[in-house]
PDB file of C-alpha atoms in Angstrom:
ATOM      1  CA  MET F 204     157.142  -6.802 -74.926  1.00 57.00           C
ATOM      2  CA  SER F 205     154.207  -8.255 -72.913  1.00 66.00           C
ATOM      3  CA  ASP F 206     153.665 -11.707 -73.058  1.00 77.00           C
ATOM      4  CA  PRO F 207     150.324 -12.622 -75.256  1.00 82.00           C
ATOM      5  CA  TYR F 208     147.323 -12.526 -74.081  1.00 83.00           C
ATOM      6  CA  VAL F 209     145.383 -15.988 -74.115  1.00 89.00           C
ATOM      7  CA  PRO F 210     141.355 -14.955 -73.683  1.00 90.00           C
ATOM      8  CA  PRO F 211     139.877 -17.282 -70.597  1.00 89.00           C
ATOM      9  CA  ALA F 212     137.248 -19.916 -71.719  1.00 94.00           C
ATOM     10  CA  VAL F 213     134.663 -17.322 -70.169  1.00 92.00           C
ATOM     11  CA  TRP F 214     135.160 -13.236 -69.878  1.00 88.00           C
ATOM     12  CA  SER F 215     134.900 -11.514 -66.540  1.00 85.00           C
ATOM     13  CA  PRO F 216     134.738  -7.866 -65.856  1.00 81.00           C
ATOM     14  CA  ASP F 217     136.833  -8.598 -63.130  1.00 71.00           C
ATOM     15  CA  THR F 218     139.767  -8.349 -65.717  1.00 60.00           C
ATOM     16  CA  VAL F 219     141.600  -5.219 -65.410  1.00 61.00           C
ATOM     17  CA  SER F 220     142.001  -3.377 -68.723  1.00 66.00           C
ATOM     18  CA  GLY F 221     143.921  -0.234 -67.126  1.00 66.00           C
ATOM     19  CA  GLY F 222     143.608   3.074 -69.174  1.00 72.00           C
ATOM     20  CA  VAL F 223     142.003   6.167 -68.706  1.00 76.00           C
ATOM     21  CA  PHE F 224     138.489   4.785 -69.001  1.00 78.00           C
ATOM     22  CA  ALA F 225     139.143   1.604 -66.891  1.00 74.00           C
ATOM     23  CA  GLY F 226     137.215   3.475 -63.631  1.00 75.00           C
ATOM     24  CA  ILE F 227     133.785   3.912 -65.757  1.00 83.00           C
ATOM     25  CA  ASN F 228     133.605   1.033 -68.247  1.00 84.00           C
ATOM     26  CA  ARG F 229     131.464  -1.431 -67.127  1.00 87.00           C
ATOM     27  CA  PRO F 230     129.353  -4.234 -69.032  1.00 90.00           C
ATOM     28  CA  SER F 231     126.069  -3.146 -67.633  1.00 91.00           C
ATOM     29  CA  ALA F 232     123.625  -0.232 -69.174  1.00 92.00           C
ATOM     30  CA  ALA F 233     122.033  -0.090 -65.619  1.00 94.00           C
ATOM     31  CA  PRO F 234     122.095   3.761 -64.164  1.00 94.00           C
ATOM     32  CA  ARG F 235     124.483   4.124 -61.328  1.00 94.00           C
ATOM     33  CA  ILE F 236     123.217   7.238 -59.583  1.00 95.00           C
ATOM     34  CA  GLU F 237     120.233   9.036 -58.835  1.00 97.00           C
ATOM     35  CA  ALA F 238     120.045  12.109 -60.371  1.00 95.00           C
ATOM     36  CA  GLU F 239     117.617  14.345 -62.462  1.00 97.00           C
ATOM     37  CA  LEU F 240     118.831  16.012 -65.779  1.00 98.00           C
ATOM     38  CA  PRO F 241     118.511  19.874 -65.447  1.00 97.00           C
ATOM     39  CA  ARG F 242     115.780  21.433 -67.693  1.00 98.00           C
ATOM     40  CA  GLY F 243     115.881  25.336 -68.517  1.00 98.00           C
ATOM     41  CA  GLN F 244     113.230  27.287 -70.321  1.00 98.00           C
ATOM     42  CA  HIS F 245     113.662  25.963 -73.998  1.00 98.00           C
ATOM     43  CA  GLN F 246     111.825  23.574 -75.724  1.00 98.00           C
ATOM     44  CA  LEU F 247     115.073  21.951 -76.668  1.00 98.00           C
ATOM     45  CA  GLN F 248     117.376  20.511 -74.258  1.00 98.00           C
ATOM     46  CA  LEU F 249     120.541  19.258 -75.175  1.00 98.00           C
ATOM     47  CA  TYR F 250     122.815  17.510 -73.011  1.00 98.00           C
ATOM     48  CA  THR F 251     126.427  16.903 -74.634  1.00 98.00           C
ATOM     49  CA  LEU F 252     129.853  17.355 -74.312  1.00 98.00           C
ATOM     50  CA  ALA F 253     132.472  19.329 -76.704  1.00 98.00           C
ATOM     51  CA  THR F 254     133.628  15.646 -78.000  1.00 97.00           C
ATOM     52  CA  PRO F 255     132.945  15.397 -81.844  1.00 97.00           C
ATOM     53  CA  ASN F 256     129.969  13.247 -81.411  1.00 97.00           C
ATOM     54  CA  GLY F 257     129.039  15.833 -79.138  1.00 98.00           C
ATOM     55  CA  GLN F 258     129.751  18.797 -80.926  1.00 98.00           C
ATOM     56  CA  LYS F 259     127.323  17.079 -84.160  1.00 98.00           C
ATOM     57  CA  ALA F 260     124.294  18.229 -82.189  1.00 98.00           C
ATOM     58  CA  SER F 261     125.655  21.509 -81.049  1.00 98.00           C
ATOM     59  CA  ILE F 262     126.656  22.688 -84.389  1.00 98.00           C
ATOM     60  CA  MET F 263     123.568  21.433 -86.167  1.00 98.00           C
ATOM     61  CA  LEU F 264     121.280  23.480 -83.646  1.00 98.00           C
ATOM     62  CA  GLU F 265     123.466  26.790 -83.898  1.00 98.00           C
ATOM     63  CA  GLU F 266     123.034  26.239 -87.927  1.00 98.00           C
ATOM     64  CA  LEU F 267     119.586  26.042 -87.530  1.00 98.00           C
ATOM     65  CA  LEU F 268     119.672  29.293 -85.504  1.00 98.00           C
ATOM     66  CA  GLU F 269     121.744  30.818 -87.725  1.00 98.00           C
ATOM     67  CA  ALA F 270     119.310  30.054 -90.589  1.00 98.00           C
ATOM     68  CA  GLY F 271     116.710  31.800 -88.704  1.00 98.00           C
ATOM     69  CA  HIS F 272     114.440  28.987 -87.344  1.00 98.00           C
ATOM     70  CA  ALA F 273     112.984  28.510 -83.971  1.00 98.00           C
ATOM     71  CA  ALA F 274     115.289  26.323 -82.408  1.00 98.00           C
ATOM     72  CA  GLU F 275     116.749  28.167 -79.274  1.00 98.00           C
ATOM     73  CA  TYR F 276     118.074  25.121 -76.762  1.00 98.00           C
ATOM     74  CA  ASP F 277     119.773  24.784 -73.697  1.00 98.00           C
ATOM     75  CA  GLY F 278     123.172  23.286 -73.432  1.00 98.00           C
ATOM     76  CA  TRP F 279     123.700  21.125 -70.585  1.00 98.00           C
ATOM     77  CA  THR F 280     127.469  19.468 -70.066  1.00 98.00           C
ATOM     78  CA  ILE F 281     127.626  15.776 -69.086  1.00 98.00           C
ATOM     79  CA  GLU F 282     130.642  15.117 -67.861  1.00 96.00           C
ATOM     80  CA  ILE F 283     131.634  11.418 -69.041  1.00 95.00           C
ATOM     81  CA  GLY F 284     134.808  11.201 -66.951  1.00 91.00           C
ATOM     82  CA  GLN F 285     133.004  11.913 -63.837  1.00 92.00           C
ATOM     83  CA  GLY F 286     130.320   9.012 -65.122  1.00 93.00           C
ATOM     84  CA  ASP F 287     127.209  11.910 -65.179  1.00 95.00           C
ATOM     85  CA  GLN F 288     126.085   9.700 -68.291  1.00 97.00           C
ATOM     86  CA  PHE F 289     124.913   6.982 -66.013  1.00 96.00           C
ATOM     87  CA  SER F 290     122.724   8.974 -63.800  1.00 97.00           C
ATOM     88  CA  THR F 291     118.978   7.746 -63.996  1.00 98.00           C
ATOM     89  CA  GLY F 292     118.060  11.087 -65.396  1.00 98.00           C
ATOM     90  CA  PHE F 293     120.548  10.692 -68.380  1.00 98.00           C
ATOM     91  CA  ILE F 294     119.385   7.290 -68.884  1.00 98.00           C
ATOM     92  CA  ALA F 295     115.879   7.762 -69.328  1.00 98.00           C
ATOM     93  CA  VAL F 296     116.795  10.324 -72.231  1.00 98.00           C
ATOM     94  CA  ASN F 297     119.504   7.957 -73.250  1.00 98.00           C
ATOM     95  CA  PRO F 298     119.282   4.192 -72.275  1.00 98.00           C
ATOM     96  CA  ASN F 299     122.755   3.509 -74.379  1.00 97.00           C
ATOM     97  CA  GLY F 300     124.072   6.103 -71.526  1.00 96.00           C
ATOM     98  CA  LYS F 301     126.326   8.045 -74.236  1.00 97.00           C
ATOM     99  CA  ILE F 302     126.490  11.881 -75.278  1.00 98.00           C
ATOM    100  CA  PRO F 303     124.932  13.475 -76.763  1.00 98.00           C
ATOM    101  CA  ALA F 304     120.999  13.112 -75.988  1.00 98.00           C
ATOM    102  CA  LEU F 305     118.374  15.541 -76.909  1.00 98.00           C
ATOM    103  CA  LEU F 306     114.922  16.233 -75.230  1.00 98.00           C
ATOM    104  CA  ASP F 307     112.353  17.791 -77.403  1.00 98.00           C
ATOM    105  CA  LEU F 308     109.491  19.130 -75.429  1.00 98.00           C
ATOM    106  CA  ARG F 309     107.779  21.116 -78.714  1.00 97.00           C
ATOM    107  CA  GLY F 310     104.726  18.372 -78.971  1.00 95.00           C
ATOM    108  CA  PRO F 311     102.152  17.250 -76.188  1.00 96.00           C
ATOM    109  CA  GLN F 312     104.591  14.665 -74.938  1.00 96.00           C
ATOM    110  CA  PRO F 313     108.308  14.818 -74.767  1.00 97.00           C
ATOM    111  CA  VAL F 314     110.240  13.006 -77.238  1.00 98.00           C
ATOM    112  CA  ARG F 315     113.628  11.587 -76.559  1.00 98.00           C
ATOM    113  CA  VAL F 316     116.467  11.653 -79.522  1.00 98.00           C
ATOM    114  CA  PHE F 317     119.571   9.631 -78.553  1.00 98.00           C
ATOM    115  CA  GLU F 318     122.441   8.559 -80.920  1.00 97.00           C
ATOM    116  CA  SER F 319     123.843  11.562 -82.942  1.00 98.00           C
ATOM    117  CA  GLY F 320     123.351  10.896 -86.308  1.00 98.00           C
ATOM    118  CA  ALA F 321     119.381  10.666 -85.356  1.00 98.00           C
ATOM    119  CA  ILE F 322     119.743  13.469 -83.527  1.00 98.00           C
ATOM    120  CA  LEU F 323     120.876  15.331 -86.804  1.00 98.00           C
ATOM    121  CA  LEU F 324     117.752  13.386 -88.980  1.00 98.00           C
ATOM    122  CA  HIS F 325     115.296  14.738 -86.347  1.00 98.00           C
ATOM    123  CA  LEU F 326     116.247  18.005 -85.926  1.00 98.00           C
ATOM    124  CA  SER F 327     116.616  18.400 -89.977  1.00 98.00           C
ATOM    125  CA  ASP F 328     113.153  16.683 -90.661  1.00 97.00           C
ATOM    126  CA  SER F 329     111.273  18.752 -87.890  1.00 97.00           C
ATOM    127  CA  PHE F 330     112.435  21.970 -89.306  1.00 98.00           C
ATOM    128  CA  GLY F 331     113.180  21.229 -92.876  1.00 97.00           C
ATOM    129  CA  ALA F 332     116.482  22.211 -93.012  1.00 98.00           C
ATOM    130  CA  PHE F 333     120.241  21.042 -94.018  1.00 98.00           C
ATOM    131  CA  GLY F 334     118.491  17.551 -95.343  1.00 97.00           C
ATOM    132  CA  GLY F 335     119.197  18.333 -99.082  1.00 94.00           C
ATOM    133  CA  ARG F 336     117.302  18.842-101.808  1.00 90.00           C
ATOM    134  CA  ALA F 337     114.738  15.762-102.463  1.00 87.00           C
ATOM    135  CA  ALA F 338     116.884  14.809-105.919  1.00 84.00           C
ATOM    136  CA  ALA F 339     120.025  14.316-103.202  1.00 92.00           C
ATOM    137  CA  ARG F 340     118.512  13.087-100.317  1.00 96.00           C
ATOM    138  CA  ALA F 341     119.796   9.558-100.625  1.00 97.00           C
ATOM    139  CA  GLU F 342     122.930  11.185-101.362  1.00 97.00           C
ATOM    140  CA  VAL F 343     122.699  12.840 -97.850  1.00 98.00           C
ATOM    141  CA  LEU F 344     121.616   9.717 -95.816  1.00 98.00           C
ATOM    142  CA  SER F 345     124.488   7.561 -97.336  1.00 98.00           C
ATOM    143  CA  TRP F 346     127.408   9.733 -96.368  1.00 98.00           C
ATOM    144  CA  LEU F 347     125.718  10.866 -92.903  1.00 98.00           C
ATOM    145  CA  PHE F 348     125.555   6.856 -91.793  1.00 98.00           C
ATOM    146  CA  TRP F 349     128.849   6.629 -93.681  1.00 98.00           C
ATOM    147  CA  GLN F 350     129.946   8.809 -90.780  1.00 98.00           C
ATOM    148  CA  VAL F 351     128.131   6.999 -88.075  1.00 97.00           C
ATOM    149  CA  GLY F 352     130.051   3.822 -89.046  1.00 97.00           C
ATOM    150  CA  ALA F 353     132.938   5.438 -88.867  1.00 97.00           C
ATOM    151  CA  GLY F 354     133.263   7.097 -85.879  1.00 97.00           C
ATOM    152  CA  PRO F 355     133.978   4.099 -83.922  1.00 96.00           C
ATOM    153  CA  PHE F 356     136.715   3.042 -86.236  1.00 97.00           C
ATOM    154  CA  MET F 357     138.602   6.900 -85.722  1.00 98.00           C
ATOM    155  CA  GLY F 358     137.742   7.076 -81.855  1.00 96.00           C
ATOM    156  CA  GLY F 359     136.864   3.891 -80.070  1.00 94.00           C
ATOM    157  CA  GLY F 360     139.747   2.087 -82.513  1.00 97.00           C
ATOM    158  CA  PHE F 361     142.229   4.387 -83.391  1.00 98.00           C
ATOM    159  CA  GLY F 362     141.912   6.567 -80.814  1.00 97.00           C
ATOM    160  CA  HIS F 363     141.873   3.899 -78.055  1.00 95.00           C
ATOM    161  CA  PHE F 364     144.900   1.788 -78.902  1.00 96.00           C
ATOM    162  CA  TYR F 365     147.105   4.535 -80.255  1.00 97.00           C
ATOM    163  CA  HIS F 366     146.331   7.305 -77.388  1.00 96.00           C
ATOM    164  CA  TYR F 367     144.492   5.999 -74.567  1.00 93.00           C
ATOM    165  CA  ALA F 368     145.576   1.999 -74.332  1.00 92.00           C
ATOM    166  CA  PRO F 369     148.114   1.903 -71.452  1.00 89.00           C
ATOM    167  CA  GLU F 370     150.081  -0.319 -73.514  1.00 89.00           C
ATOM    168  CA  LYS F 371     151.005   0.099 -77.449  1.00 92.00           C
ATOM    169  CA  LEU F 372     150.319  -2.507 -79.513  1.00 94.00           C
ATOM    170  CA  GLU F 373     151.547  -3.176 -83.145  1.00 95.00           C
ATOM    171  CA  TYR F 374     148.536  -5.219 -84.456  1.00 96.00           C
ATOM    172  CA  PRO F 375     145.476  -2.798 -83.075  1.00 97.00           C
ATOM    173  CA  ILE F 376     147.401   0.269 -84.161  1.00 98.00           C
ATOM    174  CA  ASN F 377     148.537  -0.805 -87.359  1.00 98.00           C
ATOM    175  CA  ARG F 378     144.949  -2.335 -88.088  1.00 98.00           C
ATOM    176  CA  TYR F 379     142.658   1.200 -87.297  1.00 98.00           C
ATOM    177  CA  ALA F 380     145.602   3.112 -88.621  1.00 98.00           C
ATOM    178  CA  MET F 381     144.997   1.396 -91.971  1.00 98.00           C
ATOM    179  CA  GLU F 382     141.681   2.174 -91.845  1.00 98.00           C
ATOM    180  CA  VAL F 383     141.186   5.896 -90.530  1.00 98.00           C
ATOM    181  CA  LYS F 384     143.688   6.664 -93.436  1.00 98.00           C
ATOM    182  CA  ARG F 385     141.174   4.636 -95.843  1.00 98.00           C
ATOM    183  CA  LEU F 386     138.343   6.719 -94.203  1.00 98.00           C
ATOM    184  CA  PHE F 387     140.336  10.223 -95.025  1.00 98.00           C
ATOM    185  CA  ASP F 388     140.968   8.695 -98.718  1.00 98.00           C
ATOM    186  CA  VAL F 389     137.016   8.131 -99.322  1.00 98.00           C
ATOM    187  CA  ALA F 390     136.443  11.648 -98.193  1.00 98.00           C
ATOM    188  CA  ASP F 391     139.050  13.060-100.215  1.00 98.00           C
ATOM    189  CA  ARG F 392     138.382  11.814-103.271  1.00 98.00           C
ATOM    190  CA  ARG F 393     134.782  12.793-102.710  1.00 98.00           C
ATOM    191  CA  LEU F 394     135.582  16.172-101.815  1.00 98.00           C
ATOM    192  CA  GLN F 395     137.710  16.484-104.772  1.00 98.00           C
ATOM    193  CA  GLU F 396     134.916  16.036-107.393  1.00 98.00           C
ATOM    194  CA  SER F 397     132.097  17.978-104.898  1.00 98.00           C
ATOM    195  CA  ARG F 398     132.276  21.255-102.987  1.00 98.00           C
ATOM    196  CA  TYR F 399     130.104  19.263 -99.943  1.00 98.00           C
ATOM    197  CA  LEU F 400     129.983  15.524 -98.875  1.00 98.00           C
ATOM    198  CA  ALA F 401     126.433  15.229-100.368  1.00 97.00           C
ATOM    199  CA  GLY F 402     126.857  17.708-103.501  1.00 97.00           C
ATOM    200  CA  ASP F 403     127.059  21.377-103.770  1.00 96.00           C
ATOM    201  CA  GLU F 404     124.754  21.957-100.644  1.00 97.00           C
ATOM    202  CA  TYR F 405     126.140  21.647 -97.501  1.00 98.00           C
ATOM    203  CA  THR F 406     123.752  19.318 -95.169  1.00 98.00           C
ATOM    204  CA  ILE F 407     123.935  17.226 -92.000  1.00 98.00           C
ATOM    205  CA  ALA F 408     126.491  14.700 -93.902  1.00 98.00           C
ATOM    206  CA  ASP F 409     128.735  17.528 -93.501  1.00 98.00           C
ATOM    207  CA  ILE F 410     127.737  18.839 -89.797  1.00 98.00           C
ATOM    208  CA  ALA F 411     128.279  14.906 -88.858  1.00 98.00           C
ATOM    209  CA  SER F 412     131.476  14.497 -90.229  1.00 98.00           C
ATOM    210  CA  TYR F 413     133.204  17.577 -89.833  1.00 98.00           C
ATOM    211  CA  PRO F 414     133.969  17.090 -86.028  1.00 98.00           C
ATOM    212  CA  TRP F 415     135.764  14.281 -86.255  1.00 98.00           C
ATOM    213  CA  LEU F 416     137.660  14.790 -89.368  1.00 98.00           C
ATOM    214  CA  SER F 417     138.713  18.341 -88.308  1.00 98.00           C
ATOM    215  CA  ALA F 418     139.996  17.285 -85.124  1.00 98.00           C
ATOM    216  CA  PHE F 419     142.393  15.010 -87.026  1.00 98.00           C
ATOM    217  CA  VAL F 420     142.897  18.181 -89.737  1.00 98.00           C
ATOM    218  CA  PHE F 421     143.866  20.700 -87.068  1.00 98.00           C
ATOM    219  CA  GLY F 422     145.557  17.963 -84.727  1.00 96.00           C
ATOM    220  CA  THR F 423     143.486  18.166 -81.859  1.00 95.00           C
ATOM    221  CA  ALA F 424     142.868  14.481 -81.932  1.00 95.00           C
ATOM    222  CA  TYR F 425     145.067  12.131 -80.157  1.00 96.00           C
ATOM    223  CA  GLY F 426     148.246  13.266 -79.557  1.00 95.00           C
ATOM    224  CA  ASP F 427     150.557  13.495 -82.793  1.00 96.00           C
ATOM    225  CA  ALA F 428     147.989  11.553 -84.562  1.00 98.00           C
ATOM    226  CA  ARG F 429     148.172  14.257 -87.739  1.00 98.00           C
ATOM    227  CA  GLU F 430     151.773  13.442 -88.100  1.00 98.00           C
ATOM    228  CA  PHE F 431     151.728  10.020 -87.716  1.00 98.00           C
ATOM    229  CA  LEU F 432     148.934   9.463 -90.146  1.00 98.00           C
ATOM    230  CA  SER F 433     149.675  12.190 -92.445  1.00 98.00           C
ATOM    231  CA  ILE F 434     146.715  14.077 -92.479  1.00 98.00           C
ATOM    232  CA  GLN F 435     148.300  16.836 -94.341  1.00 98.00           C
ATOM    233  CA  ASP F 436     148.498  14.801 -97.701  1.00 98.00           C
ATOM    234  CA  TYR F 437     144.763  14.895 -97.979  1.00 98.00           C
ATOM    235  CA  HIS F 438     144.392  18.380 -99.660  1.00 98.00           C
ATOM    236  CA  ALA F 439     140.293  18.117-100.440  1.00 98.00           C
ATOM    237  CA  VAL F 440     139.347  17.380 -96.580  1.00 98.00           C
ATOM    238  CA  ASP F 441     141.901  20.000 -95.579  1.00 98.00           C
ATOM    239  CA  ARG F 442     139.492  22.321 -97.771  1.00 98.00           C
ATOM    240  CA  TRP F 443     136.799  21.388 -96.845  1.00 98.00           C
ATOM    241  CA  VAL F 444     137.226  21.600 -93.252  1.00 98.00           C
ATOM    242  CA  ARG F 445     138.836  24.791 -93.114  1.00 98.00           C
ATOM    243  CA  GLU F 446     135.682  26.392 -95.095  1.00 98.00           C
ATOM    244  CA  ILE F 447     133.460  24.761 -92.470  1.00 98.00           C
ATOM    245  CA  ALA F 448     135.625  26.041 -89.800  1.00 98.00           C
ATOM    246  CA  ASP F 449     134.596  29.424 -90.671  1.00 98.00           C
ATOM    247  CA  ARG F 450     130.861  29.187 -90.245  1.00 98.00           C
ATOM    248  CA  PRO F 451     129.757  31.325 -87.356  1.00 98.00           C
ATOM    249  CA  ALA F 452     127.525  28.277 -85.853  1.00 98.00           C
ATOM    250  CA  VAL F 453     130.228  25.707 -86.683  1.00 98.00           C
ATOM    251  CA  ARG F 454     132.382  27.982 -83.950  1.00 98.00           C
ATOM    252  CA  ARG F 455     129.599  28.721 -81.698  1.00 98.00           C
ATOM    253  CA  GLY F 456     128.755  24.828 -81.696  1.00 98.00           C
ATOM    254  CA  ARG F 457     132.012  23.845 -80.943  1.00 98.00           C
ATOM    255  CA  LEU F 458     131.938  25.455 -77.493  1.00 98.00           C
ATOM    256  CA  VAL F 459     129.092  24.017 -76.202  1.00 98.00           C
ATOM    257  CA  GLY F 460     129.861  21.658 -73.125  1.00 98.00           C
ATOM    258  CA  ARG F 461     133.793  22.589 -73.302  1.00 97.00           C
ATOM    259  CA  VAL F 462     135.123  22.279 -70.062  1.00 96.00           C
ATOM    260  CA  THR F 463     138.578  22.082 -70.903  1.00 94.00           C
ATOM    261  CA  GLY F 464     141.123  24.819 -71.851  1.00 93.00           C
ATOM    262  CA  PRO F 465     141.144  28.290 -71.164  1.00 95.00           C
ATOM    263  CA  PRO F 466     137.703  29.723 -69.917  1.00 95.00           C
ATOM    264  CA  GLU F 467     137.243  31.841 -73.304  1.00 95.00           C
ATOM    265  CA  LYS F 468     136.916  28.359 -75.104  1.00 95.00           C
ATOM    266  CA  GLN F 469     134.946  26.843 -72.306  1.00 97.00           C
ATOM    267  CA  LEU F 470     131.016  26.877 -72.332  1.00 98.00           C
ATOM    268  CA  ARG F 471     129.452  24.651 -69.699  1.00 97.00           C
ATOM    269  CA  GLU F 472     126.254  25.765 -69.824  1.00 98.00           C
ATOM    270  CA  ARG F 473     123.928  27.599 -72.849  1.00 98.00           C
ATOM    271  CA  HIS F 474     120.885  29.082 -72.703  1.00 98.00           C
ATOM    272  CA  SER F 475     120.747  31.904 -74.961  1.00 98.00           C
ATOM    273  CA  PRO F 476     123.343  33.657 -77.794  1.00 98.00           C
ATOM    274  CA  ALA F 477     124.313  35.855 -75.256  1.00 98.00           C
ATOM    275  CA  ASP F 478     126.372  33.096 -73.300  1.00 98.00           C
ATOM    276  CA  PHE F 479     129.023  33.537 -76.289  1.00 98.00           C
ATOM    277  CA  ALA F 480     129.878  36.925 -75.390  1.00 97.00           C
ATOM    278  CA  GLY F 481     133.731  37.038 -74.510  1.00 96.00           C
ATOM    279  CA  LYS F 482     133.949  33.381 -75.620  1.00 97.00           C
ATOM    280  CA  ASP F 483     136.526  32.632 -78.452  1.00 94.00           C
ATOM    281  CA  VAL F 484     134.176  32.211 -81.279  1.00 93.00           C
TER     282      VAL F 484
END
């Protein structure tokens, strides 16, 4: 066991933390490289990567298209491991330097939308879709923001300390494992009493939560986290995940911005439905 860490009186970014993100993490939000973002022919430009947060936006756009809305878009990969998110062009769309980000060119002036929850709300409101009926609107928003608050515990908390940190430490792993299991229990209890998170209707609450919860259910998140957390015990979540996974728009949306795995599971750019030809959807 390593010696206990004693925080200095004043923290300095010169401290080496190690880990896979050590090369890109800095305490500054300023852009680091001069580079413009690409633009395609459509009025909606999505800049993303197929992480759970990134999948929310692409799934939403594909669901809108599946439902018959005029939501054609160009999807561009932002490779966060290479620092694409720190370009001047990307920071202009998202000053927080995180994916996904959306540029909406449908009006007289470009509208930037950043943070995945805001993108879902913006698209839901502007297209009048997947926002829930009026009586259920508060329930939809409550579950949407439940997920927005839960994501950092699952990724930045549990995922970092259990999978990415250069050293396994009992306290943070226990702390965040406890919280992830509690969040799964919240969802499981809700899904025992309703088909979807906000009720009987599929909404942006489900679109937001699905990429995160499904990653644990399917065992694609953080190595052996499914076994470690006994995810198989959450039967209602499992039923809900597998039902949503069968939606054609979800299968397409999960591919957008994927740069790992076999070629049939990758889609670095998306400009039309034809881009999915030959892909494993």
